[in-house]
Amino acid sequence: MSPLDLNIEYNARRTVLDHEEISARWDDRAASYRSEAACELDIPYAGTERSVYDFFPAPGAGRAAPLCVFIHGGYWRARSAKTFSHIAKGLNARGICTAIPSYDLVPHVTVPEIIGQMRAFLVKLWQKTGRRPVVAGHSAGGHLASAMLATDWSKVDGVPENLVTCAFALSGLYDLEPILKIDVNDDVRLTPASAREASTLHWPAPRAGLKLVAAVGALESEVFKDQSRRVAEVWGGRGVTCEYLEVPGCHHLSVVDAVSAPGHMLFERLVATIDGAAARSGKRTG
């Protein structure tokens, strides 16, 4: 595939014509939910202006309520938690607490540094809640979710070695070497070495028995489908419980609408995944 083709295939702004309207709708829905939810905003976790997270406790939920993290996308260079607050609405209604982090963006930091920030965030979240989350994320956030699943938490002080047992990644990126060939890398600034370092596809697989759902819209480009297929195949071959899921009728951005819509199969699959993880850890109530 030529560099020109990759620039199209890997860029939703070129394949989803109404991407600006979709982003504006997300902002509106997110602001609306923040205005009505009993949420805690801008909780610091790593000492920089953007290293904060928003926490949306489920109404009436006790300390044993299940917990979901949602990590935003934007090619590590754009967006923040504030665009995705509405992700918490449906989950809160099902008794699931939700945490949504922002992080520093490239080119001011590197992708490996963002991975480190997400680890620091999960440590702080554990200190706050004492709960093991299912980590979900979209696009670059799907990459970061996979990195949290593949982290060896036994080497991190103050958290259980099984801190993350399940990731629910939407339209994620796991092999970052193709990014070297596209315009996005003008901002991301990956080198061959850092692309390899940050590619979770090339990491040691998560421990056997951990779970990855690698979901992608059925209308997405073949490169995004291939990214999800490959990580499910490679990690699945190494003992991880992997599911590759194509979401009918969805493209790279509308999968976010789907996962935030109660009744949609993708939302219901996320809830079932969270409930399953909570049941295995003995943390589900109600």
Coordinates of C-alpha atoms in Angstrom, one line a residue, residues 14-199:
R14 CA -10.5 11.7 5.4
T15 CA -12.9 8.7 5.5
V16 CA -15.7 10.1 7.7
L17 CA -17.1 13.2 5.9
D18 CA -19.2 14.4 8.9
H19 CA -16.4 14.1 11.4
E20 CA -16.7 17.7 12.6
E21 CA -20.5 17.3 13.2
I22 CA -19.8 14.1 15.1
S23 CA -17.2 15.7 17.3
A24 CA -19.5 18.7 18.1
R25 CA -22.2 16.3 19.1
W26 CA -19.9 14.5 21.4
D27 CA -18.9 17.8 23.0
D28 CA -22.5 18.7 23.5
R29 CA -23.5 15.4 25.0
A30 CA -20.5 15.3 27.3
A31 CA -21.1 18.8 28.6
S32 CA -24.8 17.9 29.2
Y33 CA -23.9 14.9 31.3
R34 CA -21.3 16.7 33.3
S35 CA -24.0 19.3 34.2
E36 CA -26.3 16.7 35.6
A37 CA -24.0 14.1 37.0
A38 CA -22.6 14.0 40.5
C39 CA -19.0 13.8 39.2
E40 CA -15.6 14.8 40.4
L41 CA -13.7 16.7 37.7
D42 CA -10.0 17.3 37.0
I43 CA -8.5 15.0 39.7
P44 CA -4.7 15.2 39.3
Y45 CA -2.6 12.1 38.9
A46 CA 0.8 13.1 37.4
G47 CA 1.6 16.7 38.2
T48 CA 0.9 18.3 34.8
E49 CA -2.0 20.5 33.6
R50 CA -3.4 17.8 31.4
S51 CA -2.7 14.8 33.6
V52 CA -6.1 14.9 35.3
Y53 CA -9.1 12.6 35.2
D54 CA -12.9 12.9 35.7
F55 CA -14.7 10.4 37.9
F56 CA -18.4 9.5 37.5
P57 CA -19.6 7.4 40.4
A58 CA -22.8 5.4 39.7
P59 CA -25.7 6.8 41.7
G60 CA -26.2 4.8 44.9
A61 CA -23.2 2.6 44.2
G62 CA -21.2 1.4 47.1
R63 CA -17.4 0.8 47.2
A64 CA -17.9 -2.6 45.6
A65 CA -19.5 -1.3 42.4
P66 CA -17.6 -2.2 39.2
L67 CA -15.4 0.3 37.5
C68 CA -14.7 1.1 33.9
V69 CA -12.0 3.4 32.5
F70 CA -12.4 5.0 29.1
I71 CA -9.3 6.4 27.4
H72 CA -9.9 8.9 24.6
G73 CA -8.4 8.8 21.1
G74 CA -7.1 11.5 18.9
Y75 CA -3.8 10.0 17.7
W76 CA -2.2 10.9 21.0
R77 CA -2.2 14.5 19.7
A78 CA -5.8 15.8 20.3
R79 CA -8.9 15.7 22.4
S80 CA -9.4 15.3 26.1
A81 CA -11.6 13.6 28.7
K82 CA -14.1 16.4 28.4
T83 CA -15.3 15.3 25.0
F84 CA -16.3 11.8 26.3
S85 CA -18.1 12.4 29.6
H86 CA -21.3 11.0 28.1
I87 CA -19.6 7.6 27.9
A88 CA -20.3 7.4 31.6
K89 CA -24.0 8.1 31.4
G90 CA -25.2 4.7 30.3
L91 CA -22.6 2.9 32.4
N92 CA -23.6 4.8 35.5
A93 CA -27.3 3.9 34.9
R94 CA -26.2 0.2 35.0
G95 CA -24.4 0.7 38.4
I96 CA -20.9 1.0 36.9
C97 CA -18.6 3.8 38.0
T98 CA -16.5 5.4 35.2
A99 CA -13.2 7.2 35.1
I100 CA -12.1 9.2 32.1
P101 CA -8.5 10.5 32.0
S102 CA -6.8 13.2 29.9
Y103 CA -3.1 13.0 29.2
D104 CA -0.3 15.1 27.8
L105 CA -0.2 15.2 24.0
V106 CA 2.4 14.7 21.4
P107 CA 4.6 16.4 20.3
H108 CA 5.1 17.8 23.8
V109 CA 5.6 14.3 25.1
T110 CA 6.3 10.9 23.4
V111 CA 3.9 8.0 23.1
P112 CA 6.0 5.9 25.5
E113 CA 5.6 8.8 28.0
I114 CA 1.9 8.8 27.5
I115 CA 1.9 5.0 28.3
G116 CA 3.7 5.9 31.5
Q117 CA 1.1 8.5 32.4
M118 CA -1.7 6.0 32.0
R119 CA 0.1 3.7 34.4
A120 CA 0.4 6.5 36.9
F121 CA -3.3 7.3 36.4
L122 CA -4.3 3.7 37.2
V123 CA -2.2 3.7 40.3
K124 CA -4.0 6.8 41.5
L125 CA -7.3 5.4 40.6
W126 CA -6.6 2.2 42.6
Q127 CA -5.6 4.4 45.6
K128 CA -8.9 6.2 45.3
T129 CA -11.2 3.3 44.7
G130 CA -9.5 0.1 45.6
R131 CA -11.1 -1.5 42.5
R132 CA -9.7 -3.2 39.5
P133 CA -11.1 -1.6 36.3
V134 CA -11.9 -2.9 32.9
V135 CA -9.9 -0.5 30.7
A136 CA -11.7 0.6 27.5
G137 CA -10.4 3.0 24.9
H138 CA -10.9 4.2 21.4
S139 CA -8.3 4.5 18.6
A140 CA -5.1 5.7 20.3
G141 CA -7.0 5.1 23.5
G142 CA -7.5 1.5 22.4
H143 CA -3.7 1.3 22.0
L144 CA -3.3 2.6 25.5
A145 CA -5.9 0.2 26.9
S146 CA -4.0 -2.7 25.4
A147 CA -0.8 -1.3 27.0
M148 CA -2.5 -1.3 30.4
L149 CA -3.5 -4.9 29.9
A150 CA 0.0 -5.9 28.9
T151 CA 1.7 -4.1 31.7
D152 CA 3.4 -6.3 34.3
W153 CA 1.8 -4.7 37.3
S154 CA 3.8 -6.9 39.7
K155 CA 6.7 -4.5 39.0
V156 CA 4.6 -1.4 40.0
D157 CA 4.6 -0.5 43.7
G158 CA 1.3 -0.2 45.6
V159 CA -1.1 -2.0 43.2
P160 CA -2.1 -5.7 42.9
E161 CA -0.3 -7.7 40.2
N162 CA -3.7 -8.4 38.6
L163 CA -4.8 -4.7 38.5
V164 CA -6.0 -4.9 34.9
T165 CA -7.5 -8.2 33.8
C166 CA -9.5 -7.0 30.9
A167 CA -9.3 -4.4 28.1
F168 CA -12.1 -3.4 25.7
A169 CA -10.4 -1.7 22.8
L170 CA -12.3 0.0 20.0
S171 CA -10.6 0.6 16.7
G172 CA -7.2 0.4 18.4
L173 CA -3.7 0.6 17.1
Y174 CA -1.3 -2.1 18.2
D175 CA 1.5 -2.0 15.5
L176 CA 2.7 1.6 15.3
E177 CA 5.3 1.1 12.6
P178 CA 2.8 2.1 9.8
I179 CA 2.5 5.5 11.5
L180 CA 6.0 6.2 10.5
K181 CA 4.8 6.4 6.9
I182 CA 1.9 8.8 7.2
D183 CA 1.4 12.5 7.8
V184 CA 0.2 12.1 11.4
N185 CA 3.8 11.3 12.3
D186 CA 4.7 15.0 11.8
D187 CA 3.1 15.4 15.2
V188 CA 3.5 12.0 16.8
R189 CA 7.2 12.0 15.9
L190 CA 7.7 8.3 16.2
T191 CA 11.1 6.9 15.2
P192 CA 11.7 3.3 14.2
A193 CA 12.9 2.6 17.7
S194 CA 10.1 4.3 19.5
A195 CA 7.4 2.9 17.2
R196 CA 8.7 -0.6 18.0
E197 CA 8.9 0.2 21.7
A198 CA 5.3 1.5 21.9
S199 CA 3.8 -1.3 19.7

